[in-house]
Amino acid sequence: MTYVSCFYHAFSGAQKAETAANRICKVLAVNQENEQMMEDYEKLASDLLEWIRRTIPWLENRTQEKTVNDMQVKQEDFRDYRCVHKPPKVQEKCQLEISFNTLQTKLRLSNRPAFMPSEGRMVSDINKAWHNLEGAEKGYEEWILSEIRRLERLEHLAVKFHQKCAIHESWTDGKEAMLTQKDYETCTLSEVKALLRKHEAFESDLAAHQDRVEQIAAIAQELNELDYYDAASVNARCQKICDQWDVLGALTHKRKESLERTEKQLESIDELYLEYAKRAAPFNNWMEGAMEDLQDMFIVHNIEEIQGLITAHEQFKSTLPEANKEREAIQSIQSEVQKIAQSNGIKLSSGNPYTSITPESINSKWEQAMAMVPLRDNALQEELNKQNSNDTLRATFATQANTVGAYIQAKMEEVGRISIEMNGTLEDQLTNLKEYQKSIISYTPEINKLEGYHQHIQEALIFDNQYTSYTMEHLRVGWEQLLTTIARTINEVENQILTRDAKGISQEQLYEYRASFNHFDKTLNGGERGARHDHSGALQAEEFKACLISLGYDVEKDKQGEAEFNRIMGIVDPNGSGAVTFQAFIDFMSTETTDRDTADQVIASFKILAADKNYITADELRRELPPDQAEYCIARMAPYTGPDAVPGALDYMSFSTALYGESDL
């Protein structure tokens, strides 16, 4: 027990030592961690405060720039600060507060005294510094925007100032030289009057520019008030403009006095200049109009139009002697002016103040107009020759066109008459029609000749022809219609032969059908409303009904008769055109007069093969019909679905009606 007790005390002491060591390590670890967080806080706070200390002076810097671009550079730097530099610092500030709160919590939980940062590094100090930063930042941003607005205003005013100065200087350029010249000393009265009016206009212009000068001065004053960096040059330019403006005012007054004094010395020859201008202007306009008419291009289409132009030209030539007298009278006015000037020692200027038309220009235009007259004569004569040639082309084309047109019309009538006549057998008619067709085709060279004439007409740009009512297009259509009609008539006879041979119709029956058809093709309703000879080659509905009545069909105007007539019209006119051709008439009559298979007959035949059943089987079909026809029926017959149906039963009734189009196959 003594040994056991010793072991127990020995082990128990060792466990207490280990526990104590662990507790010390834990306390030290917490303390080390807290100290590290304190150091980190101190360093982070110092760095953040240092950054704020460096940044605030930059934000408080209000040094003005000269241009908007320079301020925009500052604005861009501020934008970089807000978007690039500040966000990490915001994060650092946030992290600093988080670290501080976390540290205080740990110290409190570990029963440690609260952390007190070094002086000036408290969270409140940092918040205060940050608040100062944001205040400086807001003020800086507002200052940048206001400064940009100010510089924009300055730049706008400066540009406006220089623009107005440039406009004013451009306007005043040469004005002093103009006001100091003595051009009026060699002017006529009208020129002096013109100069006076011009000077009055200049005075009005000068007064109007007074407002611009005042605006320039006002803008210069505003630029000075806004502390424009280049105000010195603005003031110098403004002063120069104001001084020049005073000089222009004095020179303007002096020139007006000189002009008014000179005006009184030149009234003696003014009336002659005025008379010259009044007579020269209309005569010059007349000559210009005459030259335009002589050079004017003309487009005519017939002899009458060119003869009208020639007549008008001859009338114009008859007015030339009187026009020449007016020209000489105008020249004599200018001679009188020269005579008066020489006798009075007046130095005349080079031109008339009332007009720019000189005696030399009048003579020059007169000579040009006289030279154009024979050229116009030749051009009109050439056009007359051309129109005579075109008229010959018209007449040649018209002669041939009238011949061809009459030929086509006559042949169309003959073809229509042949198509309703019954001369000889169908074979004879076919032979005659083909010979007739060859005769018509042999006329093709005449058509080609007409085409050649038409080509000449087109090349000559002839658009009308008073010698004929035919056009080439009309004749082409008629010729093509003639060829089509004879070909169609031949085809109808060939179809009649096929119908006759297939139906076993005699020649006499065909004659009777043709006679009946032609009879009712000539008159409407058997003469009830008067004869109307149309020979249209087709029976209208009323004509066909009259024909049926004459043949013994009960299609009178009652309910049953109308139903029967509508049934027959559905056969002979399936397209609903309202007309019955001779071929359809023959088909109907041959069908009505000859034996033919019907759906009912085919059904009765199948019923016999089916041993009187309502259906038939494939075996019965193969037994009674040839193999290919049996398979044809089996492939197309629908299954029989009646109450007495057996497996494999086929419906021969629907098959039979489908063969004749009375149902769908």
XYZ file of C-alpha atoms in Angstrom:
665
model
C 0.000 0.000 0.000
C 2.935 2.242 0.703
C 4.272 1.625 -2.806
C 0.834 2.128 -4.311
C 0.429 5.361 -2.418
C 3.809 6.565 -3.620
C 2.943 5.759 -7.243
C -0.400 7.544 -6.934
C 1.173 10.701 -5.561
C 3.932 10.582 -8.122
C 1.534 10.246 -11.083
C -0.937 12.768 -9.671
C 1.829 15.410 -9.370
C 2.962 14.787 -12.939
C -0.626 15.281 -14.255
C -0.966 18.567 -12.394
C 2.282 19.804 -13.891
C 1.136 18.902 -17.385
C -2.197 20.632 -16.836
C -0.456 23.709 -15.549
C 1.890 23.739 -18.523
C -1.034 23.425 -20.952
C -2.844 26.249 -19.250
C 0.214 28.468 -19.446
C 0.684 27.646 -23.167
C -2.948 28.447 -23.912
C -2.764 31.730 -22.059
C 0.462 32.641 -23.797
C -0.940 31.699 -27.198
C -3.997 33.887 -26.650
C -1.772 36.676 -25.428
C 0.583 36.322 -28.418
C -2.367 36.336 -30.816
C -3.791 39.443 -29.133
C -0.442 41.187 -29.285
C -0.110 40.334 -32.993
C -3.583 41.760 -33.639
C -2.615 44.883 -31.711
C 0.535 45.290 -33.792
C -1.436 44.714 -37.006
C -4.033 47.274 -35.923
C -1.335 49.811 -35.076
C 0.410 49.314 -38.417
C -2.826 49.370 -40.444
C -4.075 52.436 -38.605
C -0.739 54.213 -39.088
C -0.699 53.435 -42.826
C -4.324 54.511 -43.301
C -3.829 57.737 -41.350
C -0.645 58.451 -43.311
C -2.532 57.918 -46.602
C -5.314 60.226 -45.388
C -2.725 62.797 -44.306
C -1.107 62.739 -47.767
C -4.423 62.728 -49.648
C -6.221 65.590 -47.909
C -3.697 68.279 -49.029
C -4.046 66.984 -52.592
C -7.830 67.272 -52.343
C -7.590 70.716 -50.779
C -5.355 72.006 -53.548
C -7.371 74.611 -55.460
C -4.777 75.733 -57.963
C -6.645 77.021 -61.019
C -5.833 75.742 -64.493
C -5.934 77.648 -67.749
C -7.968 75.289 -69.916
C -10.815 72.853 -69.608
C -8.527 70.061 -70.758
C -6.188 70.675 -67.833
C -9.115 70.571 -65.431
C -10.405 67.438 -67.090
C -7.014 65.853 -66.379
C -7.554 66.687 -62.722
C -11.061 65.314 -62.969
C -9.651 62.114 -64.460
C -7.090 61.904 -61.634
C -9.922 62.372 -59.139
C -11.918 59.655 -60.921
C -8.883 57.337 -60.631
C -8.685 58.228 -56.951
C -12.370 57.402 -56.427
C -12.322 54.210 -58.526
C -8.775 52.881 -58.017
C -7.085 54.299 -54.925
C -9.918 54.889 -52.479
C -11.787 51.524 -52.660
C -8.823 49.539 -51.173
C -8.583 52.149 -48.394
C -12.275 51.811 -47.698
C -11.688 48.092 -47.376
C -8.707 48.718 -45.071
C -10.804 51.039 -42.886
C -13.539 48.438 -42.697
C -10.981 45.731 -41.876
C -9.440 47.974 -39.245
C -12.769 48.400 -37.484
C -13.449 44.673 -37.722
C -9.998 43.866 -36.290
C -10.469 46.347 -33.478
C -13.876 44.934 -32.530
C -12.607 41.358 -32.788
C -9.580 42.181 -30.594
C -11.712 43.848 -27.945
C -14.060 40.858 -27.911
C -11.168 38.405 -27.478
C -9.626 40.483 -24.696
C -12.931 40.660 -22.891
C -13.500 36.898 -23.223
C -10.004 36.128 -21.993
C -10.421 38.447 -19.038
C -7.834 40.869 -20.369
C -7.958 44.630 -20.151
C -9.385 46.433 -23.208
C -6.960 47.459 -25.950
C -6.107 51.123 -26.038
C -4.401 52.106 -29.332
C -1.645 54.643 -29.238
C -2.619 58.274 -29.287
C -4.299 59.396 -32.494
C -4.936 55.877 -33.726
C -8.269 55.237 -32.108
C -11.158 54.175 -34.337
C -12.797 57.487 -33.591
C -9.590 59.246 -34.689
C -9.580 57.278 -37.880
C -13.295 58.003 -38.458
C -12.660 61.669 -37.843
C -9.745 61.687 -40.281
C -11.868 59.759 -42.763
C -14.695 62.270 -42.324
C -12.231 65.071 -43.037
C -11.078 63.184 -46.104
C -14.598 62.817 -47.408
C -15.298 66.472 -46.727
C -12.192 67.469 -48.661
C -13.163 65.000 -51.342
C -16.650 66.441 -51.709
C -15.318 69.985 -51.779
C -12.675 68.975 -54.326
C -15.230 67.381 -56.605
C -17.519 70.395 -56.377
C -14.565 72.674 -57.026
C -13.525 70.666 -60.098
C -17.052 70.799 -61.532
C -17.447 74.497 -60.826
C -13.982 75.182 -62.218
C -14.766 73.205 -65.382
C -17.969 75.191 -65.771
C -16.031 78.402 -65.258
C -13.364 77.427 -67.771
C -15.986 76.255 -70.238
C -17.685 79.619 -69.867
C -14.322 81.350 -70.319
C -13.412 79.276 -73.347
C -16.872 79.872 -74.827
C -16.552 83.592 -74.208
C -13.012 83.596 -75.584
C -14.045 81.749 -78.724
C -17.066 84.012 -79.072
C -14.847 87.065 -78.536
C -12.315 86.010 -81.155
C -15.048 85.004 -83.599
C -16.747 88.365 -83.291
C -13.389 90.101 -83.530
C -12.498 88.098 -86.629
C -15.872 88.907 -88.231
C -15.501 92.572 -87.361
C -11.909 92.735 -88.554
C -12.874 90.942 -91.751
C -15.661 93.459 -92.254
C -13.416 96.470 -91.534
C -10.622 95.115 -93.743
C -10.199 97.617 -96.571
C -12.855 99.974 -95.226
C -10.378 102.754 -94.425
C -8.913 102.530 -97.927
C -12.420 102.603 -99.395
C -13.395 105.659 -97.366
C -10.220 107.563 -98.229
C -10.242 106.912 -101.990
C -11.353 109.665 -104.359
C -13.008 107.543 -106.998
C -15.887 110.000 -107.290
C -13.615 112.561 -109.005
C -13.841 110.681 -112.326
C -17.433 109.427 -111.993
C -20.566 110.422 -113.782
C -23.580 111.753 -111.965
C -25.275 108.406 -111.922
C -22.142 106.824 -110.571
C -21.917 109.481 -107.887
C -25.572 108.892 -107.031
C -24.838 105.205 -106.932
C -21.855 105.874 -104.697
C -24.042 107.999 -102.453
C -26.626 105.231 -102.190
C -23.836 102.795 -101.609
C -22.420 105.093 -98.948
C -25.817 105.374 -97.290
C -25.991 101.596 -97.261
C -22.505 101.542 -95.759
C -23.609 103.965 -93.059
C -26.513 101.662 -92.252
C -24.111 98.765 -92.196
C -21.747 100.763 -89.979
C -24.563 101.501 -87.550
C -25.538 97.842 -87.531
C -21.975 96.857 -86.653
C -22.025 99.215 -83.664
C -23.847 96.479 -81.765
C -21.070 93.985 -82.513
C -18.420 96.387 -81.238
C -20.383 96.838 -78.028
C -20.725 93.077 -77.694
C -16.963 92.679 -78.137
C -16.321 95.195 -75.388
C -18.867 93.528 -73.085
C -17.325 90.087 -73.630
C -13.851 91.473 -72.953
C -15.095 92.988 -69.695
C -16.673 89.666 -68.646
C -13.452 87.813 -69.434
C -11.596 90.202 -67.166
C -14.144 89.730 -64.413
C -13.833 85.935 -64.665
C -10.028 86.209 -64.391
C -9.232 84.915 -67.887
C -5.583 83.936 -68.079
C -5.059 85.660 -71.458
C -6.922 88.825 -70.554
C -4.015 91.042 -71.697
C -4.256 89.991 -75.341
C -8.057 90.253 -75.180
C -7.839 93.823 -73.870
C -5.291 94.795 -76.506
C -7.412 93.444 -79.335
C -10.539 95.097 -77.958
C -8.816 98.454 -77.661
C -7.528 98.207 -81.221
C -11.038 97.541 -82.512
C -12.501 100.462 -80.554
C -9.820 102.857 -81.846
C -10.364 101.697 -85.407
C -14.119 102.153 -84.970
C -13.657 105.822 -84.089
C -11.473 106.335 -87.173
C -14.078 104.718 -89.429
C -16.773 107.039 -88.054
C -14.751 110.133 -88.873
C -13.820 108.932 -92.385
C -17.428 108.044 -93.117
C -18.636 111.542 -92.331
C -15.875 113.104 -94.434
C -16.585 110.934 -97.508
C -20.285 111.709 -97.389
C -19.575 115.423 -97.571
C -17.276 114.900 -100.594
C -19.833 112.798 -102.466
C -22.643 115.276 -101.916
C -20.441 118.096 -103.190
C -19.426 116.160 -106.333
C -23.004 115.104 -107.126
C -24.053 118.679 -107.975
C -21.339 118.955 -110.667
C -22.448 116.060 -112.875
C -26.204 116.498 -113.514
C -25.811 117.683 -117.093
C -25.319 114.261 -118.704
C -27.391 112.081 -116.362
C -30.565 112.095 -118.457
C -28.729 110.793 -121.529
C -27.239 107.902 -119.551
C -30.664 107.098 -118.136
C -32.300 107.097 -121.556
C -29.540 104.878 -122.914
C -30.082 102.371 -120.081
C -33.869 102.342 -120.553
C -33.580 101.556 -124.262
C -30.502 99.341 -124.174
C -31.876 96.866 -121.596
C -34.991 95.767 -123.542
C -33.057 95.702 -126.815
C -30.352 93.576 -125.202
C -33.004 91.236 -123.800
C -34.579 91.024 -127.263
C -31.225 90.092 -128.796
C -30.531 87.483 -126.120
C -33.985 86.004 -126.628
C -33.469 86.008 -130.376
C -30.107 84.245 -129.988
C -31.714 81.662 -127.695
C -34.469 81.059 -130.242
C -31.942 80.782 -133.090
C -29.926 78.222 -131.107
C -32.906 76.431 -129.623
C -33.130 72.741 -130.484
C -36.395 71.713 -132.031
C -38.148 68.348 -132.043
C -40.850 67.899 -134.674
C -42.770 64.839 -135.794
C -44.417 65.899 -139.029
C -44.220 68.333 -141.929
C -46.839 70.673 -140.443
C -44.753 71.263 -137.335
C -41.537 72.074 -139.249
C -43.419 74.310 -141.645
C -44.786 76.167 -138.629
C -41.224 76.713 -137.389
C -40.104 77.918 -140.823
C -43.008 80.387 -140.950
C -42.138 81.723 -137.496
C -38.494 82.100 -138.558
C -39.469 84.084 -141.657
C -41.591 86.382 -139.483
C -38.580 86.900 -137.220
C -36.360 87.849 -140.180
C -38.932 90.423 -141.286
C -38.451 92.267 -137.934
C -34.666 92.623 -138.321
C -34.627 95.986 -140.244
C -36.699 97.681 -137.521
C -34.462 96.178 -134.845
C -31.375 97.546 -136.613
C -32.873 101.056 -136.518
C -33.351 100.740 -132.755
C -29.734 99.612 -132.372
C -28.486 102.689 -134.290
C -30.659 104.976 -132.168
C -29.191 103.538 -128.964
C -25.656 104.001 -130.291
C -26.427 107.634 -131.167
C -27.324 108.326 -127.498
C -23.875 107.161 -126.416
C -22.286 109.323 -129.138
C -24.183 112.349 -127.839
C -22.807 111.680 -124.330
C -19.242 111.620 -125.667
C -19.847 114.850 -127.590
C -21.148 116.683 -124.521
C -18.287 115.383 -122.355
C -15.631 116.520 -124.831
C -17.176 119.961 -125.285
C -17.351 120.512 -121.503
C -14.056 118.902 -120.570
C -15.682 116.193 -118.440
C -13.651 113.048 -117.814
C -16.154 110.227 -118.166
C -15.816 106.877 -116.449
C -15.578 103.663 -118.427
C -19.239 102.675 -118.163
C -22.844 103.669 -117.676
C -23.851 103.641 -113.988
C -27.386 102.534 -114.817
C -26.483 99.489 -116.863
C -23.620 97.166 -117.613
C -24.644 96.930 -121.253
C -22.027 98.640 -123.388
C -22.307 99.750 -127.011
C -19.594 97.225 -127.849
C -21.598 94.342 -126.299
C -24.707 95.387 -128.240
C -22.762 95.405 -131.534
C -21.129 92.074 -130.705
C -24.433 90.379 -129.916
C -26.021 91.886 -133.040
C -23.258 90.421 -135.218
C -23.611 87.036 -133.502
C -27.366 87.035 -134.042
C -26.984 87.938 -137.722
C -24.486 85.091 -138.157
C -26.968 82.637 -136.599
C -29.792 83.465 -139.018
C -28.417 81.534 -142.056
C -27.432 78.645 -139.771
C -31.023 78.474 -138.561
C -32.219 78.581 -142.187
C -30.053 75.563 -143.030
C -31.127 73.609 -139.923
C -34.822 74.182 -140.652
C -34.379 73.168 -144.298
C -32.551 69.984 -143.276
C -35.343 69.129 -140.856
C -37.928 69.791 -143.585
C -36.081 67.351 -145.865
C -35.996 64.821 -143.029
C -39.738 65.167 -142.393
C -40.436 64.746 -146.121
C -38.402 61.533 -145.996
C -40.285 60.406 -142.877
C -43.581 61.147 -144.601
C -42.499 58.909 -147.476
C -41.722 56.163 -144.976
C -45.155 56.623 -143.402
C -46.869 56.372 -146.760
C -44.874 53.262 -147.736
C -45.653 51.552 -144.440
C -49.303 52.607 -144.612
C -49.732 51.179 -148.119
C -48.322 47.834 -147.119
C -50.139 47.877 -143.737
C -53.501 48.609 -145.345
C -52.945 45.761 -147.812
C -51.883 43.309 -145.096
C -54.682 44.413 -142.781
C -57.323 43.939 -145.453
C -55.832 40.538 -146.351
C -55.875 39.366 -142.710
C -59.441 40.588 -142.214
C -60.635 38.899 -145.429
C -58.919 35.637 -144.561
C -60.335 35.684 -141.041
C -63.830 36.045 -142.509
C -63.169 33.236 -144.988
C -61.896 30.926 -142.249
C -64.993 31.693 -140.199
C -67.213 30.944 -143.175
C -65.385 27.702 -143.981
C -65.680 26.535 -140.375
C -69.497 26.611 -140.567
C -69.981 25.399 -144.137
C -70.323 21.725 -145.064
C -68.767 21.257 -148.466
C -67.748 17.662 -149.197
C -66.623 15.000 -146.763
C -64.592 15.744 -143.648
C -61.501 14.446 -145.436
C -62.180 16.833 -148.305
C -62.685 19.674 -145.875
C -59.429 18.792 -144.104
C -57.542 18.702 -147.415
C -59.019 22.047 -148.466
C -58.202 23.629 -145.098
C -54.588 22.478 -145.257
C -54.274 23.862 -148.754
C -55.817 27.073 -147.487
C -53.315 27.075 -144.623
C -50.423 26.737 -147.070
C -51.865 29.637 -149.047
C -51.954 31.801 -145.942
C -48.420 30.816 -144.873
C -47.176 31.717 -148.344
C -48.208 35.289 -147.544
C -45.476 35.480 -144.848
C -43.004 37.410 -147.107
C -45.510 40.262 -147.236
C -45.575 40.304 -143.443
C -41.770 40.295 -143.363
C -41.707 43.168 -145.849
C -44.020 45.114 -143.564
C -41.705 44.323 -140.641
C -38.846 45.819 -142.634
C -40.816 49.003 -143.254
C -41.688 49.107 -139.568
C -38.005 48.831 -138.642
C -37.235 51.840 -140.854
C -40.074 53.705 -139.148
C -38.640 52.938 -135.706
C -35.082 53.871 -136.697
C -36.394 57.219 -137.938
C -38.156 57.725 -134.561
C -41.565 58.094 -136.185
C -44.305 57.719 -133.609
C -47.505 58.400 -135.564
C -48.884 57.692 -139.022
C -51.885 59.574 -140.298
C -52.098 57.413 -143.453
C -53.249 54.251 -141.730
C -55.103 53.167 -138.622
C -53.105 49.929 -138.452
C -50.154 49.520 -136.114
C -47.490 46.858 -136.416
C -48.532 45.370 -133.096
C -52.158 45.185 -134.214
C -51.180 43.475 -137.471
C -48.867 41.039 -135.676
C -51.694 40.027 -133.363
C -54.080 39.697 -136.322
C -51.602 37.572 -138.280
C -50.945 35.314 -135.303
C -54.705 35.040 -134.705
C -55.253 34.100 -138.354
C -52.624 31.334 -138.194
C -54.048 30.127 -134.875
C -57.622 30.141 -136.202
C -56.827 28.094 -139.337
C -54.795 25.638 -137.224
C -57.642 25.363 -134.718
C -60.183 24.829 -137.534
C -58.022 22.038 -138.996
C -57.803 20.484 -135.530
C -61.588 20.638 -135.150
C -62.092 18.786 -138.446
C -59.513 16.193 -137.405
C -61.353 15.745 -134.091
C -64.633 15.398 -135.985
C -63.080 12.613 -138.067
C -61.866 10.881 -134.904
C -65.303 11.245 -133.320
C -67.033 9.966 -136.437
C -64.793 6.927 -136.677
C -64.911 6.197 -132.929
C -68.682 6.581 -132.592
C -69.646 5.143 -135.921
C -71.429 8.322 -137.004
C -72.261 8.554 -140.687
C -71.380 11.486 -142.885
C -75.079 12.302 -143.203
C -75.436 12.516 -139.409
C -72.486 14.873 -139.226
C -74.135 17.043 -141.885
C -77.315 17.093 -139.851
C -75.429 17.998 -136.673
C -73.557 20.745 -138.494
C -76.758 22.076 -140.074
C -78.535 22.231 -136.719
C -75.522 23.773 -135.026
C -75.077 26.406 -137.763
C -78.769 27.196 -137.775
C -78.855 28.051 -134.085
C -75.440 29.723 -134.278
C -77.012 32.238 -136.680
C -80.058 33.204 -134.620
C -80.852 33.658 -130.949
C -83.765 31.655 -129.417
C -85.060 30.617 -132.834
C -85.945 34.207 -133.708
C -87.923 34.981 -130.560
C -86.023 38.225 -130.070
C -85.128 38.815 -133.696
C -82.392 37.345 -135.862
C -78.865 38.043 -134.734
C -76.304 36.669 -137.152
C -73.179 36.023 -135.162
C -71.513 32.852 -136.585
C -69.456 32.767 -133.418
C -68.641 29.066 -133.842
C -70.223 28.295 -130.473
C -73.764 28.120 -129.149
C -74.668 30.317 -126.208
C -76.841 28.779 -123.481
C -80.121 30.060 -124.953
C -79.089 28.999 -128.472
C -78.151 25.527 -127.249
C -81.461 25.175 -125.378
C -83.382 26.082 -128.541
C -81.360 23.477 -130.451
C -82.156 20.799 -127.839
C -85.863 21.636 -127.969
C -85.783 21.305 -131.767
C -84.178 17.855 -131.331
C -86.981 16.711 -129.012
C -85.358 17.186 -125.578
C -87.676 18.200 -122.749
C -85.833 21.311 -121.471
C -88.758 23.717 -121.392
C -88.910 26.479 -118.805
C -90.218 24.445 -115.904
C -88.477 22.950 -112.887
C -87.877 19.542 -114.477
C -86.827 21.014 -117.794
C -84.361 23.415 -116.154
C -82.844 20.525 -114.170
C -82.408 18.441 -117.344
C -80.888 21.396 -119.205
C -78.447 22.071 -116.366
C -77.415 18.396 -116.420
C -76.743 18.526 -120.153
C -74.851 21.855 -119.842
C -72.681 20.230 -117.181
C -71.719 17.600 -119.769
C -71.106 19.866 -122.781
C -69.685 22.841 -120.828
C -67.825 21.416 -117.811
C -65.809 24.627 -117.365
C -68.938 26.791 -117.096
C -67.927 29.160 -119.921
C -71.552 29.563 -121.042
C -70.824 28.448 -124.639
C -70.998 25.047 -126.398
C -68.458 24.314 -129.123
C -69.272 22.189 -132.153
C -66.933 19.442 -130.949
C -68.729 19.282 -127.569
C -72.051 19.267 -129.430
C -70.946 16.308 -131.584
C -69.658 14.416 -128.536
C -72.988 14.900 -126.773
C -75.098 13.925 -129.765
C -72.976 10.854 -130.533
C -73.158 9.804 -126.884
C -76.921 10.196 -126.867
C -77.427 8.234 -130.114
C -74.945 5.372 -129.621
C -74.735 2.497 -127.144
C -72.254 3.087 -124.364
C -71.074 1.544 -121.140
C -72.341 2.953 -117.884
C -71.533 2.476 -114.229
C -74.798 0.592 -113.717
C -73.923 -1.833 -116.515
C -70.474 -2.495 -115.004
C -72.030 -3.040 -111.530
C -74.503 -5.534 -113.023
C -71.610 -7.374 -114.695
C -69.653 -7.580 -111.435
C -72.798 -8.804 -109.646
C -73.002 -11.714 -112.081
C -69.365 -12.630 -111.405
C -70.032 -12.373 -107.631
C -72.988 -14.807 -107.818
C -75.457 -12.031 -107.030
C -73.608 -10.977 -103.839
C -73.056 -7.325 -102.852
C -69.327 -7.940 -102.721
C -66.724 -9.962 -104.582
C -63.590 -11.770 -103.433
C -60.075 -11.761 -104.848
C -60.359 -15.447 -105.767
C -63.496 -14.794 -107.793
C -61.786 -11.955 -109.647
C -58.702 -14.059 -110.434
C -60.966 -16.913 -111.601
C -63.185 -14.811 -113.892
C -60.814 -12.101 -115.222
C -57.404 -12.103 -116.941
C -54.546 -11.935 -114.405
C -53.483 -8.306 -115.074
C -57.044 -6.981 -114.949
C -57.851 -9.069 -111.861
C -54.816 -7.642 -110.033
C -55.762 -4.120 -111.199
C -59.219 -4.504 -109.634
C -57.891 -6.092 -106.421
C -55.367 -3.251 -105.966
C -58.000 -0.534 -106.382
C -61.168 -1.977 -104.848
C -61.944 -0.801 -101.321
C -62.838 -3.382 -98.654
C -66.546 -4.126 -98.437
C -68.012 -3.026 -95.064
C -71.652 -4.124 -95.405
C -73.447 -6.280 -92.779
C -72.971 -9.376 -94.968
C -69.235 -8.842 -95.398
C -66.789 -11.747 -95.132
C -63.000 -11.588 -94.689
C -61.374 -10.322 -97.904
C -64.654 -8.975 -99.328
C -64.173 -6.175 -101.909
C -66.601 -3.330 -102.781
C -67.145 -3.569 -106.575
C -69.948 -0.930 -106.531
C -67.807 2.046 -105.399
C -65.079 0.835 -107.771
C -67.513 0.852 -110.726
C -68.883 4.351 -109.993
C -65.325 5.678 -109.621
C -64.440 4.376 -113.102
C -67.032 6.783 -114.559
C -66.145 9.697 -112.322
C -69.232 9.393 -110.166
C -67.145 8.873 -106.993
C -63.493 8.932 -105.878
C -61.388 5.896 -106.811
